[in-house]
Coordinates of N, CA and C in Angstrom, one line a residue:
Chain A
K794 N 0.7 -1.0 0.0 CA -0.1 0.1 -0.1 C 1.0 1.4 -0.1
P795 N 0.4 2.3 -0.7 CA 1.2 3.4 -0.7 C 1.3 4.2 0.7
K796 N 2.4 4.8 1.0 CA 2.9 5.3 2.1 C 2.6 6.8 2.0
Q797 N 1.8 7.3 3.3 CA 1.6 9.0 3.3 C 2.9 9.4 3.6
T798 N 3.2 10.3 3.0 CA 4.1 11.6 3.3 C 3.7 12.6 4.0
G799 N 4.7 13.6 4.2 CA 4.5 14.8 4.8 C 5.1 16.2 3.8
L800 N 4.4 17.2 4.0 CA 4.7 18.3 3.2 C 6.1 18.6 3.4
D801 N 6.7 18.6 4.6 CA 8.1 19.2 5.2 C 9.1 18.6 4.1
E802 N 9.0 17.3 4.1 CA 10.0 16.9 3.1 C 10.0 17.6 1.5
F803 N 9.0 17.9 1.0 CA 8.8 18.7 0.1 C 9.3 19.9 -0.3
F804 N 8.7 20.8 0.8 CA 8.9 22.1 1.0 C 10.0 22.7 1.7
W805 N 10.5 22.0 2.4 CA 11.6 22.8 3.6 C 12.8 21.8 4.1
N806 N 12.8 20.7 2.8 CA 14.1 19.9 3.1 C 14.9 20.1 2.0
Chain B
F591 N -8.0 47.4 14.4 CA -8.3 46.7 13.6 C -9.9 46.1 13.6
E592 N -10.6 46.5 12.5 CA -12.0 46.2 12.1 C -12.4 45.8 10.8
A593 N -13.1 44.6 10.8 CA -13.7 44.3 9.3 C -14.9 43.8 9.4
K594 N -15.5 44.0 8.4 CA -17.0 43.7 8.1 C -17.2 43.2 7.1
T595 N -17.8 41.8 7.1 CA -18.4 41.2 5.7 C -19.5 41.6 4.9
S596 N -19.8 41.4 3.9 CA -21.0 41.6 3.5 C -21.8 40.1 3.1
G597 N -22.4 39.9 4.0 CA -23.0 38.1 3.8 C -22.0 37.5 4.7
S598 N -22.4 36.2 4.9 CA -21.7 35.2 6.0 C -21.0 34.1 4.9
D599 N -21.6 34.1 4.1 CA -21.1 32.8 3.3 C -19.6 32.6 3.0
D600 N -18.7 33.6 2.8 CA -17.2 33.2 2.5 C -16.7 33.0 3.7
L601 N -17.2 33.6 4.9 CA -16.4 33.7 6.1 C -16.6 31.9 6.9
K602 N -18.0 31.8 6.5 CA -18.2 30.5 6.9 C -17.3 29.3 6.2
A603 N -17.3 29.6 4.8 CA -16.4 28.7 4.0 C -15.3 28.6 4.5
I604 N -14.5 29.8 4.8 CA -13.3 29.8 5.2 C -13.1 29.2 6.5
I605 N -13.6 29.4 7.4 CA -13.6 28.7 8.7 C -14.0 27.3 8.8
S606 N -15.1 26.7 7.8 CA -15.1 25.5 7.8 C -13.8 24.7 7.1
A607 N -13.5 25.4 6.0 CA -12.1 24.8 5.7 C -11.1 24.3 6.5
I608 N -10.7 25.6 7.3 CA -9.8 25.5 8.4 C -9.8 24.6 9.7
S609 N -11.1 24.1 9.5 CA -11.5 23.3 10.8 C -11.1 22.2 10.5
T610 N -10.9 21.5 9.2 CA -10.7 20.1 8.7 C -9.0 19.8 9.0
L611 N -8.6 21.0 9.7 CA -7.0 20.9 9.7 C -6.6 20.9 10.8
V612 N -7.0 22.4 11.5 CA -6.7 22.6 12.8 C -7.6 22.9 14.0
E613 N -7.5 22.7 15.3 CA -8.3 23.3 16.3 C -8.3 24.5 16.6
E614 N -6.9 25.6 16.6 CA -6.4 26.5 17.1 C -5.9 27.1 15.9
A615 N -6.3 28.2 15.2 CA -6.2 29.2 14.1 C -5.4 30.5 14.6
T616 N -4.5 30.9 14.1 CA -3.9 32.3 14.0 C -4.0 32.9 12.5
F617 N -4.7 34.2 12.4 CA -4.9 35.2 11.6 C -3.6 36.1 11.5
V618 N -3.4 36.8 10.6 CA -2.8 37.7 10.6 C -3.5 39.1 10.0
A619 N -3.9 40.1 10.5 CA -4.6 41.2 10.0 C -3.3 42.2 9.2
T620 N -3.5 42.8 8.4 CA -2.4 43.9 7.8 C -3.3 44.8 7.1
A621 N -2.9 46.1 6.8 CA -3.6 47.0 6.0 C -4.2 46.0 4.6
E622 N -3.5 45.5 4.1 CA -3.9 45.0 3.1 C -5.1 43.6 2.9
G623 N -5.0 43.0 4.2 CA -6.4 42.3 4.5 C -6.0 41.2 5.4
I624 N -6.6 39.9 5.2 CA -6.6 39.1 6.5 C -5.7 37.8 6.1
T625 N -4.6 37.0 6.5 CA -4.2 35.9 6.0 C -4.3 34.7 6.7
F626 N -4.5 33.8 6.6 CA -4.3 32.2 7.6 C -3.7 31.5 6.9
R627 N -2.3 30.7 7.7 CA -1.6 29.6 7.1 C -1.6 28.8 7.8
G628 N -2.0 27.5 7.9 CA -1.8 26.6 8.8 C -1.8 25.0 8.2
M629 N -1.1 23.9 9.0 CA -1.1 22.7 8.5 C -1.8 21.8 9.9
D630 N -2.1 20.6 9.2 CA -2.7 19.9 10.3 C -1.3 19.1 11.0
P631 N -1.6 18.5 12.3 CA -1.0 18.3 13.2 C 0.1 17.3 12.6
S632 N -0.2 16.5 11.8 CA 1.2 15.6 11.0 C 1.5 16.2 9.7
H633 N 1.3 17.1 9.8 CA 2.0 18.1 8.3 C 1.7 17.6 6.8
V634 N 0.6 16.7 6.8 CA 0.2 16.2 5.5 C -0.3 17.1 4.8
A635 N -1.1 18.3 5.1 CA -2.0 18.9 4.5 C -1.5 20.7 5.1
L636 N -2.1 21.3 4.2 CA -1.8 22.7 4.4 C -2.8 23.8 3.8
I637 N -3.2 24.8 4.6 CA -4.4 25.4 3.8 C -3.8 27.0 3.9
D638 N -3.9 27.7 3.1 CA -3.0 29.1 2.9 C -4.0 30.2 2.0
I639 N -4.6 30.9 2.9 CA -5.7 31.8 2.4 C -5.2 33.2 2.5
S640 N -5.6 34.1 1.5 CA -5.4 35.3 1.6 C -6.6 36.2 1.2
W641 N -7.1 36.9 2.0 CA -8.7 37.6 1.7 C -8.7 39.1 1.9
P642 N -8.0 39.8 0.5 CA -8.0 41.5 0.4 C -9.1 42.1 1.1
N643 N -8.3 43.1 1.5 CA -9.4 44.3 2.2 C -10.4 44.5 1.3
S644 N -10.4 44.4 0.0 CA -11.3 45.0 -0.9 C -12.6 43.7 -1.0
A645 N -12.5 42.9 -0.7 CA -13.6 41.6 -0.3 C -14.3 41.9 0.7
F646 N -14.2 42.7 1.8 CA -15.1 43.2 2.9 C -15.6 44.5 2.8
E647 N -16.9 44.9 3.5 CA -17.7 45.8 3.4 C -17.0 46.9 3.7
K648 N -16.4 46.6 5.1 CA -15.9 47.5 5.7 C -14.2 47.1 6.2
Y649 N -13.2 47.8 6.2 CA -12.0 47.4 6.3 C -11.0 48.3 7.1
E650 N -10.6 47.9 8.0 CA -9.7 49.0 8.9 C -8.5 48.7 9.5
C651 N -7.2 48.6 9.2 CA -6.2 48.0 10.0 C -5.2 48.8 10.3
D652 N -4.8 49.6 11.1 CA -4.1 50.7 11.4 C -2.3 49.8 11.3
S653 N -2.3 48.7 12.5 CA -0.8 48.4 12.4 C -1.1 46.7 12.3
D654 N -0.4 45.9 12.1 CA -0.3 44.5 11.6 C -0.6 43.9 13.3
I655 N -1.6 43.0 13.2 CA -1.9 42.5 14.1 C -2.0 41.0 13.7
K656 N -1.6 39.9 14.7 CA -1.9 38.5 15.0 C -3.0 38.3 15.9
F657 N -4.0 37.0 15.5 CA -5.2 37.0 16.6 C -5.3 35.5 16.4
G658 N -5.4 34.8 17.7 CA -5.5 33.1 17.6 C -6.8 33.0 18.1
V659 N -7.5 32.2 17.5 CA -9.0 31.7 18.0 C -9.0 30.1 18.2
R660 N -9.8 29.5 18.9 CA -10.4 28.3 19.0 C -11.2 28.1 17.7
I661 N -10.9 27.4 16.9 CA -12.0 27.3 15.4 C -13.0 26.9 15.8
D662 N -13.4 25.7 16.8 CA -14.7 25.4 17.2 C -15.7 26.2 17.6
E663 N -15.2 26.8 18.7 CA -15.7 27.9 19.1 C -16.0 29.3 18.2
F664 N -15.2 29.6 17.6 CA -15.4 30.7 16.6 C -16.5 30.3 15.6
S665 N -16.4 29.1 15.0 CA -17.2 28.5 14.2 C -18.6 28.6 14.7
K666 N -19.2 28.2 16.1 CA -20.2 28.1 16.6 C -20.5 29.5 16.4
L667 N -19.9 30.8 16.8 CA -20.3 32.1 16.5 C -20.9 32.4 15.4
I668 N -20.0 31.9 14.0 CA -20.6 32.5 12.6 C -21.8 31.9 12.3
K669 N -21.8 30.6 12.9 CA -23.1 29.6 12.2 C -24.3 30.5 12.8
R670 N -24.5 31.3 13.5 CA -25.4 32.1 14.1 C -25.8 32.9 13.0
A671 N -25.2 33.1 12.1 CA -25.4 34.1 11.2 C -26.2 33.7 9.9
D672 N -27.2 34.4 9.3 CA -28.0 33.7 8.3 C -27.1 34.3 7.2
K673 N -27.5 34.2 6.2 CA -26.6 34.0 4.9 C -26.5 35.4 4.4
K674 N -27.6 36.2 4.4 CA -27.1 37.7 4.4 C -26.8 38.4 5.4
D675 N -26.5 38.2 6.6 CA -25.8 38.7 7.7 C -24.4 39.2 7.8
S676 N -24.2 40.2 7.6 CA -22.7 40.5 7.9 C -22.3 40.5 9.2
I677 N -20.9 40.1 9.3 CA -20.0 39.7 10.3 C -19.1 40.6 10.6
E678 N -19.2 41.4 11.7 CA -18.1 42.2 12.1 C -17.0 41.7 13.1
I679 N -15.7 41.7 12.9 CA -14.7 41.5 13.8 C -14.1 42.7 14.3
S680 N -13.5 42.4 15.6 CA -12.8 43.3 15.9 C -12.2 42.8 17.3
I681 N -10.9 43.5 17.7 CA -10.1 43.1 18.9 C -10.5 44.1 20.1
S682 N -10.7 43.6 21.3 CA -10.7 44.5 22.3 C -9.5 44.8 23.2
E683 N -9.0 45.9 24.0 CA -8.3 45.8 24.8 C -8.1 44.8 25.7
Q684 N -9.4 43.8 26.2 CA -8.9 43.0 27.0 C -8.5 42.1 26.3
N685 N -8.1 41.8 24.9 CA -7.7 40.5 24.4 C -9.0 39.8 23.9
M686 N -10.2 40.3 23.9 CA -11.3 39.6 23.2 C -11.5 39.9 21.8
L687 N -12.1 38.7 21.4 CA -12.6 38.8 19.9 C -13.9 39.5 19.7
L688 N -14.3 40.7 19.5 CA -15.5 41.3 19.4 C -16.0 41.0 18.1
V689 N -17.4 40.2 18.0 CA -17.9 39.7 16.8 C -19.3 39.9 16.9
T690 N -19.6 40.8 15.7 CA -21.2 41.3 15.7 C -21.7 40.4 14.4
V691 N -23.0 39.7 15.0 CA -23.6 39.0 14.0 C -24.7 39.9 13.4
G692 N -24.9 40.0 12.1 CA -25.9 40.6 11.9 C -26.4 41.9 12.4
K693 N -27.2 42.2 12.7 CA -27.4 43.8 13.3 C -27.5 43.8 14.8
N694 N -27.4 42.9 15.6 CA -27.7 42.9 17.0 C -27.3 41.9 17.8
K695 N -26.3 40.8 17.2 CA -25.9 39.8 18.1 C -24.6 40.0 18.3
K696 N -24.1 40.4 19.5 CA -22.5 40.9 19.9 C -21.9 40.0 20.6
Y697 N -21.3 39.2 20.1 CA -20.4 38.1 20.9 C -19.2 38.8 21.3
K698 N -18.6 38.0 22.4 CA -17.4 38.5 22.7 C -16.4 36.9 22.9
M699 N -15.3 36.7 22.4 CA -14.7 35.1 22.6 C -13.3 35.6 22.8
R700 N -12.9 34.8 24.0 CA -11.8 35.1 24.3 C -10.8 34.2 23.3
L701 N -9.7 35.1 22.9 CA -8.2 34.9 21.9 C -7.6 34.2 22.8
I702 N -6.9 33.3 22.1 CA -5.7 32.6 22.9 C -4.5 32.8 22.1
E703 N -3.5 32.3 22.9 CA -2.1 32.4 22.6 C -1.9 32.4 21.0
S704 N -1.2 32.9 20.2 CA -0.9 32.6 18.9 C 0.4 31.8 18.7
S705 N 0.6 30.5 18.2 CA 1.9 29.6 18.4 C 2.3 30.1 16.8
A706 N 1.5 30.8 15.9 CA 2.2 30.3 14.3 C 3.4 30.9 14.2
T707 N 4.2 29.9 13.2 CA 5.4 30.3 12.7 C 5.1 31.0 11.2
D708 N 5.5 31.8 10.9 CA 5.9 32.4 9.5 C 6.8 31.7 8.7
T709 N 6.4 30.6 8.1 CA 7.4 29.6 7.2 C 6.8 30.1 5.9
P710 N 7.9 30.5 5.1 CA 7.5 30.9 3.8 C 7.4 29.6 2.8
L711 N 6.4 29.5 1.9 CA 6.2 28.3 1.1 C 6.9 28.5 0.1
P712 N 7.7 27.7 -0.6 CA 8.4 27.5 -1.5 C 8.0 27.7 -2.5
K713 N 8.1 28.2 -3.9 CA 7.2 28.1 -5.2 C 7.8 26.9 -5.7
I714 N 7.2 26.0 -6.2 CA 7.5 25.1 -6.6 C 6.7 24.9 -8.1
P715 N 7.3 24.4 -8.8 CA 6.9 24.3 -10.5 C 5.9 23.1 -10.4
Y716 N 4.8 22.8 -11.1 CA 4.0 21.7 -11.4 C 3.5 21.5 -12.6
D717 N 3.8 20.1 -12.9 CA 3.7 19.8 -14.3 C 2.2 19.5 -15.1
S718 N 1.4 19.4 -14.0 CA -0.2 19.3 -14.5 C -0.9 20.0 -14.1
K719 N -2.0 20.3 -14.7 CA -3.0 21.3 -14.4 C -4.4 20.8 -14.8
I720 N -5.4 20.5 -13.8 CA -6.8 20.2 -14.4 C -7.8 21.4 -13.5
T721 N -8.5 22.0 -14.6 CA -9.7 22.8 -14.0 C -10.8 22.2 -13.9
L722 N -11.5 22.3 -13.2 CA -13.1 21.7 -13.3 C -13.8 22.2 -12.3
S723 N -15.4 22.1 -12.4 CA -15.9 22.7 -11.3 C -16.0 22.1 -10.0
S724 N -16.2 22.7 -8.8 CA -15.9 22.2 -7.6 C -17.4 20.9 -7.2
S725 N -18.2 21.3 -7.9 CA -19.2 20.1 -7.6 C -18.9 19.1 -8.2
R726 N -18.5 19.0 -9.7 CA -17.8 17.8 -10.5 C -16.7 17.1 -9.5
F727 N -15.6 17.8 -9.0 CA -15.1 17.4 -8.5 C -15.4 16.6 -6.9
D728 N -16.4 17.1 -6.3 CA -16.8 16.8 -5.2 C -17.6 15.4 -5.5
K729 N -18.2 15.6 -6.7 CA -18.8 14.1 -7.3 C -17.8 12.9 -7.6
I730 N -16.7 13.5 -8.3 CA -15.5 12.4 -8.4 C -14.9 12.0 -7.3
L731 N -14.9 12.6 -6.1 CA -14.4 12.2 -5.1 C -15.2 11.2 -4.2
G732 N -16.5 11.3 -4.2 CA -17.4 10.2 -4.0 C -17.6 8.9 -5.0
D733 N -17.2 9.2 -5.9 CA -17.5 7.9 -7.0 C -16.3 7.2 -6.5
V734 N -15.1 7.6 -6.6 CA -13.9 6.9 -5.9 C -14.0 6.3 -4.3
Q735 N -14.7 7.2 -3.7 CA -14.4 6.8 -2.4 C -15.3 5.3 -2.1
V736 N -16.0 5.0 -2.8 CA -17.2 3.7 -2.6 C -15.9 2.4 -2.6
V737 N -14.9 2.7 -3.2 CA -13.7 1.5 -3.5 C -12.4 1.7 -3.1
S738 N -12.4 3.6 -2.5 CA -10.8 3.4 -2.0 C -10.6 4.5 -1.2
D739 N -9.7 4.6 -0.6 CA -9.4 5.6 0.3 C -8.6 6.9 0.0
Y740 N -8.0 6.7 -1.5 CA -7.1 7.3 -2.2 C -7.7 7.8 -3.7
L741 N -7.3 8.7 -4.0 CA -7.6 9.4 -5.1 C -6.1 9.3 -6.1
T742 N -6.2 8.7 -7.2 CA -4.9 8.8 -8.0 C -5.5 9.7 -9.4
I743 N -4.9 10.5 -9.4 CA -5.0 11.7 -10.8 C -3.7 11.3 -11.8
H744 N -4.1 11.2 -13.1 CA -3.1 10.8 -14.1 C -3.5 11.8 -15.3
T745 N -2.3 12.5 -15.6 CA -2.6 13.3 -16.7 C -1.3 12.9 -18.2
S746 N -1.9 12.7 -19.0 CA -1.1 12.2 -20.2 C -1.5 13.0 -21.6
D747 N -0.5 13.9 -22.0 CA -0.8 14.8 -23.0 C -1.9 15.9 -22.3
S748 N -3.3 15.9 -23.0 CA -4.0 16.6 -22.6 C -5.3 16.0 -22.3
K749 N -4.9 14.9 -21.7 CA -5.9 13.7 -21.2 C -5.5 13.7 -19.7
A750 N -6.8 13.5 -18.9 CA -6.5 13.1 -17.6 C -7.9 12.4 -17.2
D751 N -7.4 11.1 -16.0 CA -8.4 10.6 -15.5 C -8.1 10.4 -13.9
F752 N -9.1 10.1 -13.3 CA -9.0 10.1 -11.6 C -9.3 8.6 -11.7
S753 N -9.0 7.9 -10.7 CA -8.8 6.7 -10.4 C -8.6 6.2 -9.0
G754 N -9.4 5.1 -8.5 CA -9.1 4.8 -6.8 C -9.1 3.1 -7.1
K755 N -8.4 2.7 -6.1 CA -8.2 1.1 -6.0 C -8.2 0.6 -4.6
G756 N -9.0 0.0 -4.2 CA -9.0 -0.7 -2.8 C -9.1 -2.3 -2.8
D757 N -9.3 -2.7 -1.6 CA -9.6 -4.4 -1.5 C -10.8 -4.8 -2.1
S758 N -12.2 -4.1 -2.1 CA -13.0 -4.8 -2.9 C -13.2 -4.1 -4.5
G759 N -12.4 -3.3 -5.3 CA -12.1 -3.2 -6.5 C -11.7 -2.1 -6.8
E760 N -11.9 -1.4 -8.0 CA -11.5 -0.2 -8.5 C -12.5 0.6 -9.5
V761 N -11.9 2.0 -9.5 CA -12.7 2.7 -10.6 C -11.8 3.4 -11.3
V762 N -12.2 3.9 -12.6 CA -11.5 4.8 -13.6 C -12.7 5.7 -14.1
I763 N -12.2 7.0 -13.7 CA -13.0 8.1 -14.5 C -12.5 8.8 -15.3
D764 N -12.5 8.8 -16.5 CA -11.9 9.2 -17.7 C -12.8 11.1 -17.8
L765 N -11.7 12.0 -17.9 CA -12.5 13.2 -17.9 C -12.8 13.6 -19.3
E766 N -12.4 12.9 -20.5 CA -12.6 13.3 -21.9 C -14.1 12.9 -21.8
K767 N -14.7 12.1 -21.1 CA -16.1 11.6 -21.4 C -16.9 12.5 -20.8
D768 N -16.4 13.6 -20.1 CA -17.4 14.7 -19.6 C -16.8 16.0 -20.0
I769 N -16.4 16.5 -21.0 CA -15.4 17.3 -21.3 C -16.2 18.7 -20.7
D770 N -17.4 18.6 -20.9 CA -18.6 20.1 -21.0 C -18.2 20.6 -19.7
E771 N -17.9 19.7 -18.5 CA -17.5 20.1 -17.3 C -16.4 20.3 -16.7
I772 N -15.4 20.2 -17.6 CA -13.9 20.3 -17.4 C -13.5 21.3 -18.1
G773 N -12.8 22.4 -17.5 CA -12.3 23.9 -18.2 C -11.2 23.2 -18.8
E774 N -10.3 22.9 -18.1 CA -8.8 22.9 -18.8 C -8.0 21.7 -18.5
I775 N -7.4 20.8 -19.1 CA -6.7 19.8 -18.8 C -5.1 20.4 -19.4
S776 N -4.2 20.2 -18.6 CA -2.8 20.4 -19.5 C -1.7 19.8 -18.5
S777 N -0.5 19.3 -19.4 CA 0.5 18.7 -18.8 C 1.6 18.6 -19.6
K778 N 2.6 19.3 -18.9 CA 4.0 19.4 -19.3 C 4.8 18.0 -19.7
E779 N 4.7 17.4 -18.5 CA 5.1 16.0 -18.3 C 3.9 15.2 -17.9
D780 N 3.7 14.1 -18.3 CA 2.8 13.0 -18.0 C 3.1 12.6 -16.1
S781 N 1.6 13.0 -15.6 CA 2.1 12.9 -14.2 C 1.0 12.1 -13.5
I782 N 1.3 11.3 -12.5 CA 0.6 10.3 -11.6 C 0.9 10.5 -10.2
G783 N -0.4 10.9 -9.7 CA 0.1 11.2 -7.7 C -1.2 10.6 -7.6
T784 N -0.9 10.1 -6.2 CA -1.8 9.4 -5.3 C -2.1 10.3 -4.1
Y785 N -3.5 11.0 -3.5 CA -3.8 11.8 -2.4 C -5.0 11.0 -1.8
S786 N -4.6 11.2 -0.3 CA -5.7 10.7 0.4 C -6.8 11.4 0.7
L787 N -8.0 10.5 0.3 CA -9.6 11.4 0.5 C -9.7 11.7 1.6
E788 N -9.0 11.0 2.7 CA -9.4 11.6 4.2 C -9.3 13.3 4.4
Y789 N -8.3 13.5 3.7 CA -8.0 15.2 3.5 C -8.6 16.1 2.6
L790 N -8.8 15.2 1.4 CA -9.4 15.9 0.4 C -11.0 16.2 0.3
N791 N -11.6 15.2 1.1 CA -12.8 15.1 1.0 C -13.7 16.5 1.8
P792 N -12.9 16.4 3.0 CA -13.5 17.5 4.1 C -13.3 18.8 3.5
V793 N -12.2 19.3 2.9 CA -12.1 20.6 2.6 C -12.8 21.0 1.2
V794 N -13.1 20.0 0.4 CA -13.6 20.3 -0.7 C -15.3 20.5 -0.3
K795 N -15.5 19.8 0.6 CA -17.3 19.8 1.1 C -17.3 21.1 1.9
A796 N -16.1 21.7 2.7 CA -16.3 22.8 3.1 C -16.4 24.0 2.1
V797 N -15.6 24.1 1.4 CA -15.1 25.1 0.5 C -16.0 25.1 -1.0
G798 N -16.4 23.6 -1.4 CA -17.2 23.5 -2.2 C -18.7 24.0 -2.7
T799 N -19.5 24.4 -2.1 CA -20.7 25.3 -2.1 C -20.2 26.9 -2.7
T800 N -19.2 27.1 -2.3 CA -18.7 28.7 -2.4 C -18.1 28.6 -3.6
A801 N -17.2 27.8 -3.8 CA -16.3 27.8 -5.0 C -17.0 27.5 -5.9
G802 N -16.9 28.0 -7.5 CA -17.4 27.7 -8.5 C -16.2 26.6 -9.2
Q803 N -15.1 27.2 -9.6 CA -14.1 26.4 -10.2 C -12.9 25.9 -9.3
I804 N -12.3 25.1 -9.4 CA -11.3 24.6 -8.9 C -10.1 24.2 -9.6
T805 N -8.8 24.5 -9.2 CA -7.7 24.4 -10.1 C -6.9 23.4 -9.6
C806 N -6.7 21.8 -10.0 CA -5.8 20.8 -9.2 C -4.4 21.0 -10.0
E807 N -3.1 21.2 -9.4 CA -2.0 20.9 -10.0 C -1.1 20.5 -9.1
F808 N -0.5 19.3 -10.1 CA 0.5 18.6 -9.3 C 1.1 18.1 -10.0
S809 N 2.1 17.0 -9.8 CA 3.4 16.1 -10.3 C 3.7 15.1 -10.0
S810 N 4.1 14.4 -10.7 CA 4.1 12.7 -10.1 C 5.0 12.5 -8.5
A811 N 4.1 12.0 -8.0 CA 4.7 11.6 -6.9 C 5.1 13.1 -6.0
K812 N 4.5 14.1 -5.9 CA 4.8 15.3 -5.4 C 3.3 15.9 -4.9
P813 N 3.5 17.3 -4.2 CA 2.4 17.6 -3.4 C 1.1 18.0 -4.4
L814 N 0.1 18.2 -4.0 CA -1.1 18.5 -4.8 C -1.5 19.8 -4.4
R815 N -1.7 20.6 -5.2 CA -2.0 22.0 -4.9 C -3.7 22.4 -5.4
I816 N -4.4 22.6 -4.7 CA -6.0 22.8 -5.1 C -6.3 24.5 -4.9
E817 N -6.4 25.2 -5.9 CA -6.8 26.5 -5.8 C -8.5 26.6 -5.7
F818 N -9.1 27.1 -4.9 CA -10.5 27.3 -4.8 C -10.9 28.8 -5.3
K819 N -11.5 28.7 -6.4 CA -12.0 30.3 -6.7 C -13.2 30.6 -6.4
V820 N -13.1 31.5 -5.1 CA -14.4 31.9 -4.3 C -14.1 33.1 -4.7
A821 N -15.5 33.9 -5.2 CA -15.7 35.0 -6.1 C -14.9 36.4 -4.8
N822 N -15.4 36.3 -3.8 CA -14.6 37.5 -3.0 C -13.6 37.4 -2.1
I823 N -13.2 35.9 -2.2 CA -11.8 35.8 -1.4 C -10.7 35.8 -2.3
G824 N -9.4 36.4 -2.1 CA -8.4 36.6 -3.0 C -8.0 35.3 -3.5
R825 N -7.7 34.4 -2.4 CA -7.1 32.8 -2.6 C -7.2 31.8 -1.3
I826 N -7.6 30.8 -1.8 CA -7.6 29.8 -1.0 C -6.8 28.5 -1.8
H827 N -5.8 28.2 -1.0 CA -4.8 27.1 -1.7 C -4.8 26.3 -0.5
F828 N -4.8 25.0 -0.9 CA -4.9 23.7 -0.3 C -3.8 22.9 -0.8
Y829 N -3.1 22.4 0.1 CA -1.8 21.6 -0.4 C -1.8 20.3 0.4
L830 N -1.5 19.3 -0.2 CA -1.7 17.8 0.6 C -0.6 17.0 -0.4
A831 N 0.1 16.4 0.7 CA 1.2 15.7 0.3 C 0.8 14.3 -0.2
P832 N 1.7 13.8 -1.1 CA 1.0 12.3 -1.9 C 1.4 11.3 -0.9
R833 N 1.0 10.3 -1.5 CA 1.1 8.9 -0.7 C 1.9 8.0 -2.1
V834 N 3.1 7.6 -1.2 CA 4.0 7.0 -2.3 C 4.3 5.8 -2.5
E835 N 4.7 4.8 -3.4 CA 5.0 3.5 -2.8 C 6.1 3.2 -2.0
S836 N 6.2 2.3 -1.2 CA 7.1 2.3 0.0 C 8.1 1.3 -0.4

């Protein structure tokens, strides 16, 4: 099943 | 600071959208208008709202202020307004929010310590863009939800489909088949992204009746950005982190 990511890793890392 | 809306629908939609993500909300009022930015506790979704002074019947703000409210308490007051009732908000020296609903209901609500940080949002490019009516999008989410907890959006050239897959089965909704209701589909790169309905459904329901059109922008396995076009509100952007194969 696909895993939920967070916005931090796309926006601020 | 003093702001007065004409009618109550826009404020109801904004508060309802915010309430899908946070329990406490900090608003920033400047001479230009009111803004809000907040994420859910797990940082999966973000709402970014910019409500310009021109959208208010009356708006005054001499110096920038932040004010924090418990969103369920604020929501209860706002819901006492009829559709045509204006809502006027100001802040007292005792750190209370004064909320006048319609002509004669004057509420006072305790403000809370604001804990918001001003993290700027990076400008990220999106490969694909789909514009459609919010009511059509709401129906599509309902169509997918009967078989799946996740919505997959796929674009290829100027075609797009929405799909969902679950234990009991799957569904594909080809947007070409109802092009009348779709404003625009464009893609610089073929894109596929999967997003949780647990976050999408409530915010689309919250803003849906007020928004006419929405624009979905995304890239493969990257966050989805939905712009709700609400007549009187400058901008409601909703960002949602993708689900990716582990």
